[in-house]
Coordinates of C-alpha atoms in Angstrom, one line a residue:
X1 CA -26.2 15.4 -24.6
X2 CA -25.1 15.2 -20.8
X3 CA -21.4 15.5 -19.6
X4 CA -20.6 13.7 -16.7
X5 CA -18.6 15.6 -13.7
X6 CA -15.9 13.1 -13.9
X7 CA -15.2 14.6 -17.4
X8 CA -14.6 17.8 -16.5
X9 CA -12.5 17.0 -14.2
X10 CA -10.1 14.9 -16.3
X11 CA -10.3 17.4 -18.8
X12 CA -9.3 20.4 -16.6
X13 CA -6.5 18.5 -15.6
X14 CA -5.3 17.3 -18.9
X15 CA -5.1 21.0 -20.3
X16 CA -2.9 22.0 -16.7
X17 CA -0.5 19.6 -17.9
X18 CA -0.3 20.8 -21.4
X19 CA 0.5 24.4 -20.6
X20 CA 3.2 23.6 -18.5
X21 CA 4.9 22.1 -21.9
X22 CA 7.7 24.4 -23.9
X23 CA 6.8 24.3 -27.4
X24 CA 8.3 25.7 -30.1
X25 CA 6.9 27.3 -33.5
X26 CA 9.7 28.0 -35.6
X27 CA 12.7 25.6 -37.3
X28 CA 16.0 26.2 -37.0
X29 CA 17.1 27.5 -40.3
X30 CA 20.2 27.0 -42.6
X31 CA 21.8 30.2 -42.8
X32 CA 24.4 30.5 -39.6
X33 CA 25.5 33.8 -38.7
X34 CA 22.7 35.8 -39.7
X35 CA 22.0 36.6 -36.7
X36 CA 23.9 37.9 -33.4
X37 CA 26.5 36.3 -32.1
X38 CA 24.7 34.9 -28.5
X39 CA 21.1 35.1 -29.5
X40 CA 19.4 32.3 -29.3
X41 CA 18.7 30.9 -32.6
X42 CA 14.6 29.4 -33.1
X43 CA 14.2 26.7 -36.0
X44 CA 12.4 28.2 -39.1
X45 CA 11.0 26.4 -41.7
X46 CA 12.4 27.5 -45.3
X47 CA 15.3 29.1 -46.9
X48 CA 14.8 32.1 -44.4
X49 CA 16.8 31.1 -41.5
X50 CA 17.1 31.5 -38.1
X51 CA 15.2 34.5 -36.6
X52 CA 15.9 36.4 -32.8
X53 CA 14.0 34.5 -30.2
X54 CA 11.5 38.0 -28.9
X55 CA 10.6 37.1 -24.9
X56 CA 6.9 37.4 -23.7
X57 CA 5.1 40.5 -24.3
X58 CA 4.4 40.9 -20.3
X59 CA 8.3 42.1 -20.1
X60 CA 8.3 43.9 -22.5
X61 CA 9.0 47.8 -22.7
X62 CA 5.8 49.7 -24.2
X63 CA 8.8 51.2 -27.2
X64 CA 8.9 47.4 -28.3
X65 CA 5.2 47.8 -29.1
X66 CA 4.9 50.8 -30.7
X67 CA 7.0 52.0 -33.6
X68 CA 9.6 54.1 -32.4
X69 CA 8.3 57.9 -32.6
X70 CA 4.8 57.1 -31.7
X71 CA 3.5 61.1 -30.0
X72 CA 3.1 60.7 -25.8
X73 CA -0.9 61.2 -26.8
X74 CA -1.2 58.0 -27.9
X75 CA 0.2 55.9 -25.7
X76 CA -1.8 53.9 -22.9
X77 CA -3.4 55.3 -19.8
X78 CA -3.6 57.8 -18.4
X79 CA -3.1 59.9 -21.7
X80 CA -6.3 58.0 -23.5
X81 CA -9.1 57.8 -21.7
X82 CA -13.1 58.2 -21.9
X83 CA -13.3 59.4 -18.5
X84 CA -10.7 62.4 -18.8
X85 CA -10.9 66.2 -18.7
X86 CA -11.0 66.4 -22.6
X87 CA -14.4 64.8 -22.7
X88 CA -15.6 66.0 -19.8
X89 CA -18.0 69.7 -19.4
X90 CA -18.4 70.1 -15.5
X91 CA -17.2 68.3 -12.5
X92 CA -19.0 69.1 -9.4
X93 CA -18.7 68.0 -6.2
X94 CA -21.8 69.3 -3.6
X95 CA -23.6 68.5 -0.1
X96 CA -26.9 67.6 0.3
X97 CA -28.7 66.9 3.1
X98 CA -24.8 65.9 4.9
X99 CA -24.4 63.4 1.8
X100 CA -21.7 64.4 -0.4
X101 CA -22.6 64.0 -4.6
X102 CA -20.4 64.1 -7.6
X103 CA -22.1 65.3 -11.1
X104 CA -20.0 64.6 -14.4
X105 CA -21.6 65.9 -17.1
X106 CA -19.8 65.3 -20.2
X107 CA -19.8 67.2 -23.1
X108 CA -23.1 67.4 -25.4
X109 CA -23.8 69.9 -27.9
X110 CA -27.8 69.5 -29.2
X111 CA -28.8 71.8 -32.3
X112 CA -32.5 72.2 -33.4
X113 CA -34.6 74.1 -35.6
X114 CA -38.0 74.2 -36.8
X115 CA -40.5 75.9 -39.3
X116 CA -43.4 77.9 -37.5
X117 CA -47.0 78.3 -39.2
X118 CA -48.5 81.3 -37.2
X119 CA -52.0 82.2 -36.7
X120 CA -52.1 86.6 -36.3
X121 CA -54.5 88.5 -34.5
X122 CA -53.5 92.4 -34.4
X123 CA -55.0 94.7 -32.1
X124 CA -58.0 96.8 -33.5
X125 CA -57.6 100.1 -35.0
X126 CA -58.4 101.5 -31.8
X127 CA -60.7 103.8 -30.6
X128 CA -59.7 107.2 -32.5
X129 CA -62.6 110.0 -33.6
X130 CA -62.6 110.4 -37.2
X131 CA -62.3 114.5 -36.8
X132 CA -61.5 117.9 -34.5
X133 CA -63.0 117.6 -31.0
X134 CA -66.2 118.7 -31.4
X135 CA -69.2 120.2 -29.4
X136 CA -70.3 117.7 -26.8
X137 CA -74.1 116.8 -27.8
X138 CA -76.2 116.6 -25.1
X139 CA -78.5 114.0 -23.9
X140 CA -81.6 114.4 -25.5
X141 CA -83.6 112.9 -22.7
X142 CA -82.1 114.5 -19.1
X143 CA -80.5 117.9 -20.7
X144 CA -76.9 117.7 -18.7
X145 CA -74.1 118.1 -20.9
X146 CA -71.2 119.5 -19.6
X147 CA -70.8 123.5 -20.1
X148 CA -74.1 125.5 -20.9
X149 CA -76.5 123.7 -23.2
X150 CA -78.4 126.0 -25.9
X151 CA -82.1 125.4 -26.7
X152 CA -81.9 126.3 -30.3
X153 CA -85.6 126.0 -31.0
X154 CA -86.0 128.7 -28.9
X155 CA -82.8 130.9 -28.5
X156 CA -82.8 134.3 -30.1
X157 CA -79.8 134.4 -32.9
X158 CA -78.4 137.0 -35.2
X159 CA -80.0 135.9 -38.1
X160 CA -83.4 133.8 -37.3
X161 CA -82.6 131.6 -40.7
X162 CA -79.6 130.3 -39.0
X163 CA -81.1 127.1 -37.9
X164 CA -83.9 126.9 -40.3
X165 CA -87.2 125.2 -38.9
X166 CA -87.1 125.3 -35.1
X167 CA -86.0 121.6 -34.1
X168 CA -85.7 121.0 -30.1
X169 CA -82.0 120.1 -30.0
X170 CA -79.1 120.9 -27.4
X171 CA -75.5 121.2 -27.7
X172 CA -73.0 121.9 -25.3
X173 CA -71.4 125.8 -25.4
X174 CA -67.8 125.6 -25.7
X175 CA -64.8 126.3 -27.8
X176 CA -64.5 123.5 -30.0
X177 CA -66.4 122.8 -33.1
X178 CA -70.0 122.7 -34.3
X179 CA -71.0 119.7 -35.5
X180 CA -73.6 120.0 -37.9
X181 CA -72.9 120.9 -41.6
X182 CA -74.5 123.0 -43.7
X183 CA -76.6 121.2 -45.5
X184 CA -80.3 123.2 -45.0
X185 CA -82.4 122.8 -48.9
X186 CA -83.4 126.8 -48.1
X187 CA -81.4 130.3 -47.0
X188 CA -81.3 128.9 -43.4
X189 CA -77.4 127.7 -42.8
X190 CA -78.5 124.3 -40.9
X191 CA -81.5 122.8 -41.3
X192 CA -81.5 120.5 -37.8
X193 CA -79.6 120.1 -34.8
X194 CA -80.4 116.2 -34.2
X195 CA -77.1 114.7 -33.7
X196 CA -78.2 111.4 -35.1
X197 CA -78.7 112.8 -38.7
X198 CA -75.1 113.8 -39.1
X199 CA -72.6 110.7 -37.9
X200 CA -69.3 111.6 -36.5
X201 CA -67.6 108.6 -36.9
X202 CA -64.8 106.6 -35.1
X203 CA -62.5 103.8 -35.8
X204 CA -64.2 101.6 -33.3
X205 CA -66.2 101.4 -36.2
X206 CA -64.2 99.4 -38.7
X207 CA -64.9 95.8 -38.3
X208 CA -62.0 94.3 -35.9
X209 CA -58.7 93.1 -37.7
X210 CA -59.4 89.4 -38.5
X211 CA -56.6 86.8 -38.1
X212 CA -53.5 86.6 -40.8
X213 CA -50.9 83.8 -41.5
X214 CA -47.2 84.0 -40.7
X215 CA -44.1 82.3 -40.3
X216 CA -41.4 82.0 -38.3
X217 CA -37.8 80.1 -38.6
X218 CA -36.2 79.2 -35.3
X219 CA -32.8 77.6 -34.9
X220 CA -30.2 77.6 -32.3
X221 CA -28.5 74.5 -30.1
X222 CA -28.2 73.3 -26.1
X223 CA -25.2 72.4 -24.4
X224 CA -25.5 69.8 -21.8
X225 CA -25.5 72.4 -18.6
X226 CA -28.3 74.1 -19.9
X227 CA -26.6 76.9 -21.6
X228 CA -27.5 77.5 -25.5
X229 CA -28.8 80.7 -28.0
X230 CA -31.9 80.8 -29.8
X231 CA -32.3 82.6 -33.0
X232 CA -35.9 83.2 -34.6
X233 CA -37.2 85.5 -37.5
X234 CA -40.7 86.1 -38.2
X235 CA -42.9 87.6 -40.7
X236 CA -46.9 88.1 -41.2
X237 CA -49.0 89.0 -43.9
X238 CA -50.9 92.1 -44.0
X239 CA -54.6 92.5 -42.1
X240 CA -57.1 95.6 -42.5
X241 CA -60.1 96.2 -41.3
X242 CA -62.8 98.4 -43.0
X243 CA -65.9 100.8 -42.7
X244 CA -67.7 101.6 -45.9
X245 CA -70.8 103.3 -46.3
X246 CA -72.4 104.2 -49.6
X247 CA -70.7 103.2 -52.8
X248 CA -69.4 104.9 -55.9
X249 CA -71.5 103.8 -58.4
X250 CA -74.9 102.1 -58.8
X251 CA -74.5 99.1 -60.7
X252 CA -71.2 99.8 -62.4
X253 CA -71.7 103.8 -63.5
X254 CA -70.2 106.2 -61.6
X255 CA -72.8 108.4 -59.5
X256 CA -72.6 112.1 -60.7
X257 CA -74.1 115.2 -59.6
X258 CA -76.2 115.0 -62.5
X259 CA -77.4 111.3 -61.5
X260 CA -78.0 113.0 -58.1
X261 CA -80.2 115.7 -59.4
X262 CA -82.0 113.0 -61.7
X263 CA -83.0 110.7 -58.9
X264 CA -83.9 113.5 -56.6
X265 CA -81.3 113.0 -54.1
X266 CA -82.9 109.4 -53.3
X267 CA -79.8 107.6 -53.8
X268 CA -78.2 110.3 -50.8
X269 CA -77.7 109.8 -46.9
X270 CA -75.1 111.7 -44.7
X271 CA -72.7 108.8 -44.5
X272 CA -70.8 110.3 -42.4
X273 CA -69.6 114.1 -41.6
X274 CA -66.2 115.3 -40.2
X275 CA -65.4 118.7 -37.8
X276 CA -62.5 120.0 -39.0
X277 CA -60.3 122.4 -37.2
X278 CA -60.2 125.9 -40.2
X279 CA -59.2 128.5 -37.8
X280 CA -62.2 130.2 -39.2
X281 CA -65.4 130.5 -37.3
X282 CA -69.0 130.8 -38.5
X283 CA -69.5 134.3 -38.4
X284 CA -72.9 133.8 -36.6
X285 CA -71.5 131.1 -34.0
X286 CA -67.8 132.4 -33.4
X287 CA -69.2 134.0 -30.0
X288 CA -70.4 130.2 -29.0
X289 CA -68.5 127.4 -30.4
X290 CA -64.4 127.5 -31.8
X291 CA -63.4 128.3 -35.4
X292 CA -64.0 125.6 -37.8
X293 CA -66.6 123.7 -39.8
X294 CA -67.9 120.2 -40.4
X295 CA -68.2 118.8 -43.8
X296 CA -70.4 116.0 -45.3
X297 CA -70.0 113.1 -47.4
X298 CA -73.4 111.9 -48.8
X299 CA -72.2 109.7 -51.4
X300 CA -69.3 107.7 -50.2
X301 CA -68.0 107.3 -46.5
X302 CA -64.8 105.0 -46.7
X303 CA -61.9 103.9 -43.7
X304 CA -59.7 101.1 -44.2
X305 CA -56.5 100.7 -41.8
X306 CA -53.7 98.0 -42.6
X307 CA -51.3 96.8 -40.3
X308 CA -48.3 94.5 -41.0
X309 CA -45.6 93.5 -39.2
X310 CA -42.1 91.1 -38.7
X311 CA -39.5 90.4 -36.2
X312 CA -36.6 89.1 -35.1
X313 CA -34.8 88.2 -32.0
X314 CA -31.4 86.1 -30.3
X315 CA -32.1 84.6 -26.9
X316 CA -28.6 83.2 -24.5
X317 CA -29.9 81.2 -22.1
X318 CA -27.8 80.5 -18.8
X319 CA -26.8 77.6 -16.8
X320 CA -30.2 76.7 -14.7
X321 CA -31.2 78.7 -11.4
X322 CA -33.1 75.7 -10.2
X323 CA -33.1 72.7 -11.1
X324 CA -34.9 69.5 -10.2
X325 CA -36.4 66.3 -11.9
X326 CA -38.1 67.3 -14.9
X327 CA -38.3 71.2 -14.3
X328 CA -36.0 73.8 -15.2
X329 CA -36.0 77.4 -14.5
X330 CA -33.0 79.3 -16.4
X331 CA -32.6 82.8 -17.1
X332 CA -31.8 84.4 -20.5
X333 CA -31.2 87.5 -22.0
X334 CA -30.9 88.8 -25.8
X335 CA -31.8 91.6 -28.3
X336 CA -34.8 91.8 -30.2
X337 CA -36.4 93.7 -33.5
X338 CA -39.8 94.4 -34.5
X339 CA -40.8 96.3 -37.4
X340 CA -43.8 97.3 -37.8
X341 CA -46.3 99.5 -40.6
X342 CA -49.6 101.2 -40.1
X343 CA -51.8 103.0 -42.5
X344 CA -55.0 104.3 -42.3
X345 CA -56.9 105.7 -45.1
X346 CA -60.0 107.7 -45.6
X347 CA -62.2 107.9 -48.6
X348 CA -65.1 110.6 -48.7
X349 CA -67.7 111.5 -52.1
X350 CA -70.0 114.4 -51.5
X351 CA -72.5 115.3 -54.1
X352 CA -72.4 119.0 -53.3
X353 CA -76.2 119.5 -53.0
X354 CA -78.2 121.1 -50.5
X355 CA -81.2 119.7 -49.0
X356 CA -83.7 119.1 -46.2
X357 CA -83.5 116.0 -44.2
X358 CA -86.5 113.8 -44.0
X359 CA -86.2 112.5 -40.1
X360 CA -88.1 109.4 -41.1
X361 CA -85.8 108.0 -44.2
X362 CA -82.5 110.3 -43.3
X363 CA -83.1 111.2 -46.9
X364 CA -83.7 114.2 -49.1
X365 CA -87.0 115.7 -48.4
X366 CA -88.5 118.3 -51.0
X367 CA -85.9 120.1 -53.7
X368 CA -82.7 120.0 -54.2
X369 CA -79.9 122.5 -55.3
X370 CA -76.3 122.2 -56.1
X371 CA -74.2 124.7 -53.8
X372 CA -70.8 123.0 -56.0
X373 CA -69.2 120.6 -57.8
X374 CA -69.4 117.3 -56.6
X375 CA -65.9 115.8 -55.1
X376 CA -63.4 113.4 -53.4
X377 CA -61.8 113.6 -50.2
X378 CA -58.7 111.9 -49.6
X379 CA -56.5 111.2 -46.4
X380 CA -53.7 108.4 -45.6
X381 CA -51.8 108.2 -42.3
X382 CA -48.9 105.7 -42.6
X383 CA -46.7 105.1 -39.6
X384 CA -43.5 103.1 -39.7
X385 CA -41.9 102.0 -36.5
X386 CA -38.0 100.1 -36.3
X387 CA -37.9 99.0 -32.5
X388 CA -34.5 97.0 -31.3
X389 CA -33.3 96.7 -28.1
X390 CA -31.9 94.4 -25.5
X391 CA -34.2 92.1 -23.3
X392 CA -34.1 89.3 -20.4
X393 CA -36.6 87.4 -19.0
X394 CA -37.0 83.3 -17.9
X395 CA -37.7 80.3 -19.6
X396 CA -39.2 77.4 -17.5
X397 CA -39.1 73.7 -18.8
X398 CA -41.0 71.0 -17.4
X399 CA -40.0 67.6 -18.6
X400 CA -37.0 66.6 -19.9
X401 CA -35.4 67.2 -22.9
X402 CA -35.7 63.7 -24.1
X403 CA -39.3 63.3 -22.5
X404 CA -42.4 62.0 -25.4
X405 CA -44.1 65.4 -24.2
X406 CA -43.0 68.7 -22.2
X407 CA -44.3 71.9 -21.4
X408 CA -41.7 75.0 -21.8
X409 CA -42.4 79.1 -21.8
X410 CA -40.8 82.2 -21.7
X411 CA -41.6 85.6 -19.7
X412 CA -39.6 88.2 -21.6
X413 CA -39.2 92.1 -20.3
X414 CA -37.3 94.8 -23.3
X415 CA -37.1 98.7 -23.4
X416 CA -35.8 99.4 -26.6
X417 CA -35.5 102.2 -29.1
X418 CA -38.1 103.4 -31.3
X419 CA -37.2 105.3 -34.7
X420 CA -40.6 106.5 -35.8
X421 CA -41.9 107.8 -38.9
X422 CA -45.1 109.3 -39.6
X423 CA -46.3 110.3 -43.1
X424 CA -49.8 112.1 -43.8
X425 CA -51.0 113.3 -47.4
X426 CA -53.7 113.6 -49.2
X427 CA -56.5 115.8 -51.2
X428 CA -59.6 118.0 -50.8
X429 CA -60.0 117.9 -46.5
X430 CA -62.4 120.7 -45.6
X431 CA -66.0 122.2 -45.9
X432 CA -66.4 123.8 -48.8
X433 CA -70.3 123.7 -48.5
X434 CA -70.8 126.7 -45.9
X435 CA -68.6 128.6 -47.8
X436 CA -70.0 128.5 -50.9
X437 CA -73.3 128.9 -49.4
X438 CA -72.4 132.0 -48.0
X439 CA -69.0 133.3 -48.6
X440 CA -68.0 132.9 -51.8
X441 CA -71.0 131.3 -53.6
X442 CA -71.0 128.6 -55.8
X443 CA -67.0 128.8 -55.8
X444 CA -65.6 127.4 -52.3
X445 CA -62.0 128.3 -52.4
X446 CA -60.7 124.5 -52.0
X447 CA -62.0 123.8 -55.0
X448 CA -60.9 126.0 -57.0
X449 CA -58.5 124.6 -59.3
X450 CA -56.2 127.1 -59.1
X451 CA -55.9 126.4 -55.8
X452 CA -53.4 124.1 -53.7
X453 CA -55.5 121.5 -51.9
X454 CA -52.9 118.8 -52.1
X455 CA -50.9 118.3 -48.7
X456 CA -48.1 116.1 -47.4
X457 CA -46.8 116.1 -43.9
X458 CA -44.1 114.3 -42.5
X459 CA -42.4 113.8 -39.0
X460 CA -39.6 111.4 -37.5
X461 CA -38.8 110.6 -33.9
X462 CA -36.5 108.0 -31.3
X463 CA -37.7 107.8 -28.1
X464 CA -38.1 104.1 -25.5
X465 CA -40.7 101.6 -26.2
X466 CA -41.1 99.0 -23.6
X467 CA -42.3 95.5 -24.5
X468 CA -43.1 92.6 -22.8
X469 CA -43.8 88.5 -24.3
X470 CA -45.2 85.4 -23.4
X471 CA -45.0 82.4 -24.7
X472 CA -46.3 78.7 -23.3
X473 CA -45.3 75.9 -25.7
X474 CA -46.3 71.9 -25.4
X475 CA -44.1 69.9 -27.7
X476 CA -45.4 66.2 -28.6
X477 CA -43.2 63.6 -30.4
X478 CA -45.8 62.4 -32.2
X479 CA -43.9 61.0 -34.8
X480 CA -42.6 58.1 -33.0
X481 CA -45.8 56.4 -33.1
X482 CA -47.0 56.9 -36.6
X483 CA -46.9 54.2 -39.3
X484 CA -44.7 54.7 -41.8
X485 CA -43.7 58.0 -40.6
X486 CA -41.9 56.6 -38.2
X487 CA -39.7 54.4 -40.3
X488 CA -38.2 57.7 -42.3
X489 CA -34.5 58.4 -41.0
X490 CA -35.5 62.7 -40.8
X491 CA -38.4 62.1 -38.5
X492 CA -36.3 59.9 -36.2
X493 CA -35.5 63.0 -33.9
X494 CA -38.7 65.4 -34.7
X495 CA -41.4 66.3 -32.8
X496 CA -44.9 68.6 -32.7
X497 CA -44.9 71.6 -31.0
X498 CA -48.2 74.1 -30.9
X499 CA -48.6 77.0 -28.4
X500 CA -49.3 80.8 -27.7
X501 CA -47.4 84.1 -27.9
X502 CA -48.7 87.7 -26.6
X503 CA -46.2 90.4 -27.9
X504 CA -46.9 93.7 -26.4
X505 CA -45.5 97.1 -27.3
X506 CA -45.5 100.3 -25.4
X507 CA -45.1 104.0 -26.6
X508 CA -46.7 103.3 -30.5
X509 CA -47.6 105.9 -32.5
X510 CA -51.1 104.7 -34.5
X511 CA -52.3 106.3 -37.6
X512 CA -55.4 107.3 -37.2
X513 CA -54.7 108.6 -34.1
X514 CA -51.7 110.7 -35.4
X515 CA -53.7 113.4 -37.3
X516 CA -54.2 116.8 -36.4
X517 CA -58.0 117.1 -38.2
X518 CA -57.4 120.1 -39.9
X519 CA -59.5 121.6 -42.9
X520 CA -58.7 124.1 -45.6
X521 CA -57.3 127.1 -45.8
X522 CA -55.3 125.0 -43.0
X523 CA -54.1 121.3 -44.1
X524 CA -54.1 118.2 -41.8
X525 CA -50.9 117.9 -39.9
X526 CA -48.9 115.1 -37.7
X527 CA -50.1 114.9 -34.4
X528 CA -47.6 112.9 -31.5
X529 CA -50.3 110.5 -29.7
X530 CA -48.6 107.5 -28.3
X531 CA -50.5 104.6 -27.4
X532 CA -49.9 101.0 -27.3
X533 CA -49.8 98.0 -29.5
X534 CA -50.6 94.5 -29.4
X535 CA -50.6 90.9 -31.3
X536 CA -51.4 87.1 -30.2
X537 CA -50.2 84.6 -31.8
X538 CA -50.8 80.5 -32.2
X539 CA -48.0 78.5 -33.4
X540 CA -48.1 75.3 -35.4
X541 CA -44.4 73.6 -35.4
X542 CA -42.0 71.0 -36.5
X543 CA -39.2 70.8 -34.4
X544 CA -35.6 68.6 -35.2
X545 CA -33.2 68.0 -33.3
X546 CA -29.7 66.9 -34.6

């Protein structure tokens, strides 16, 4: 339909006209005198009456409008307001580049949380000689070992049936201890000098930690100028690492000496062999290497080390150094806590037979004997470490908080406090071969069941760890996008977050590296042999915000 002009106009000035006219509402009413004297009286309509004529509510004064004993607070401006202090976080006036700028930022309180699956790796057991320094070995093929090698094919000892057979091998003269056990099938006391007979080994050895799940809960909040705390808490399930060589049994029954002797020492190898520190030399050698003996274990050679660990930590972040379009740079500060729980353990069978050494099959070669009972060695090395402290560090943010993706990490520096406990114990450490060979034969003292072999050593210390974290962190909000998903009211404010975390810890007492190898008559002891400790980390999150 189409209005013509002319109507407008008539109609705009019809409705000028109108207003101009008094009108009245209200009937006069019936009842005189119910009112004031002098008040104008309004018709009303009823058996009510007149009622007081009330004038335009432009003139009036704000106490006709609200009830009498209304508080200040909620009267009109400039008490209510959206734009006043109450509501308001930070008002800053600055200069930049000679133009003048006003920030409001209003007050804005953002809390999050999130549930963390974490990917572990621990650092390795380390590189830690299972035994007492020994001997250095010398290089077969140019003779220069450190100190003053010995020919022992053709050197001219006490007793010629020392070394058996004449075997070209060197060794390095020195204090420490001889590395060959006594293992020789006839009356010599060792049978060969070729290092690679008799492994020494080391706990570069054990197959490298794999990788272990964990957790970690994070919550904390974000004010609108940047300040906010963090909380997390963190745990990881245990990781070992192993070296095993030979077994216990041969398809289900225990091996025995008896077994041994039945099989003609076939089912032996020198799995491994230990120096041990006795404090007693070899009565032949004491003039040419240090007091102690190295033992053999030609059933079962066994290391396992475990490591677990868990965490926690607060985080106050300031009020941003710089600040720009979609980066961030702010400094915080905190406390953290870290607990973590080594053990090593070592497992070692020998069958207590004496024997030649084929060089060909490492093997038994012609007859065997029994110098003593066969046995088990035993050795664990747990340490416990509680490490708190304070730390500060950065956090950088690129992209804003609101962004569909952003980048954020963390560079975190702490010196903290390390109470330290170290626990060794165990069974049967020494060499009882030599000396039932030819000290007290056929009844080595350590096995004498009369005898204390047991042992259990313990040793607690405080002293400052340094550590140092970084984290990089992408967060996605993938959920926005995803059918369905997208629809449910608790993923309305979620997002993805995946990223890295190196942890490093100085000043860490490891356990295999915190034994003093010691064999009987002495027993192993604690040994303070710091080094330092190490975990990366991938993290799989689900972040809210509310």
């Amino acid at each position: 339909m189409r209005i013509q002009p002319w109507m407008i106009t008539v109609a705009s000035i019809l409705v000028l006209v109108a207003v101009q006219a008094e009108t009245s509402g209200q009937q006069p009413g019936g009842y005189p005198g119910s009112v004031p004297p002098g008040a104008p009286m309004v018709p009303m309509q009823g058996q009510y009456g007149p009622g007081p004529h009330q004038s335009p509510y432009a003139t009036n004064h704000p106490q006709q409008i609200y009830p009498p004993g209304t508080p200040a607070e909620y009267q009109p401006w400039p008490q209510i307001s959206p734009f006043n202090a109450p509501n308001v976080a930070m008002d800053q006036h600055y200069n930049k580049d000679g133009v003048w700028f006003r920030d409001i930022v209003y007050r804005k309180r953002k809390y999050f949380g999130s549930v963390e699956l974490m990917s572990i790796a621990f650092r390795n057991p380390g590189n830690s000689t299972i035994g007492s320094p020994y001997a250095t070995r010398a290089d077969f093929d140019t003779m220069f070992p450190l100190g003053v090698p010995i020919d022992f094919a053709n050197m001219e000892a006490p007793d010629p049936n020392i070394f058996g057979t004449p075997t070209p091998g060197w060794m390095t003269v020195d204090d420490r201890i001889f590395p060959i056990p006594s293992v020789d099938g006839g009356n010599a006391q060792f049978d060969q000098v070729l290092g690679y007979l008799y492994p020494i080994r080391n706990t570069n050895q054990m197959s490298n930690l794999g990788r272990t799940l964990g957790t970690q809960i994070r919550w904390g909040f974000e004010n609108e100028d940047g300040t906010g705390l963090q909380l997390t808490g963190w745990w990881a399930f245990d990781d070992s690492a192993r070296f095993k060589s030979g077994s216990d049994e041969i398809n289900g029954v225990p091996v025995t000496q008896a077994m041994s002797l039945a099989a003609g020492g076939q089912n032996l190898l020198i799995r491994g062999v230990i120096p041990y520190y006795t404090g007693e030399p070899i009565a032949q050698l004491a003039s040419t290497f240090g007091p102690g003996r190295t033992a053999k274990y030609d059933i079962l050679f066994e290391m396992e080390q475990t490591t677990r660990a868990a965490g926690t930590s607060i985080s106050l972040y300031t009020q941003p150094i710089y600040k720009s379009k979609g980066v961030k740079v702010r400094p915080l500060w905190g406390a953290r806590y870290t607990y973590l729980d080594e053990n090593f353990r070592f497992r070692g069978i020998d069958s207590g037979l004496t024997y030649d050494i084929d060089e060909e099959t490492y093997r038994p070669d012609g007859a065997i004997s029994p110098a003593h009972a066969l046995y088990e060695a035993r050795l664990n090395s747990e340490v416990r470490s509680h490490v708190a402290g304070p730390e500060v560090g950065l956090r950088f943010d690129l992209g804003d908080s609101d962004a569909a993706f952003k980048v954020w990490a963390e560079t975190i520096f702490g010196l903290n406090a390390n109470q330290e406990n170290i626990s060794i114990w165990g069974d049967n450490i020494g060499d009882p071969l030599h000396e039932a060979r030819f000290e007290n034969i056929g009844n080595p003292r350590m096995l004498d069941p009369t005898v204390q072999s047991e042992f259990l050593d313990k040793k607690s210390s405080t002293h400052v760890s340094p550590s140092f974290q970084q984290s990089i962190f992408a967060e996605v909000a993938a959920f926005r996008n995803l059918p369905l998903i997208r629809n449910a009211s608790i993923f309305e404010d979620t997002s993805f977050r995946f990223g890295y975390t190196f942890f490093w810890l100085g000043e860490v007492a490891r356990p295999a590296e915190s034994i003093k190898w010691q064999g009987f008559p002495l027993f192993p002891e604690v040994q303070s042999n710091r080094t330092s400790w190490w975990m990366h980390q991938l993290n799989f999150a689900v972040d809210w915000t509310f």
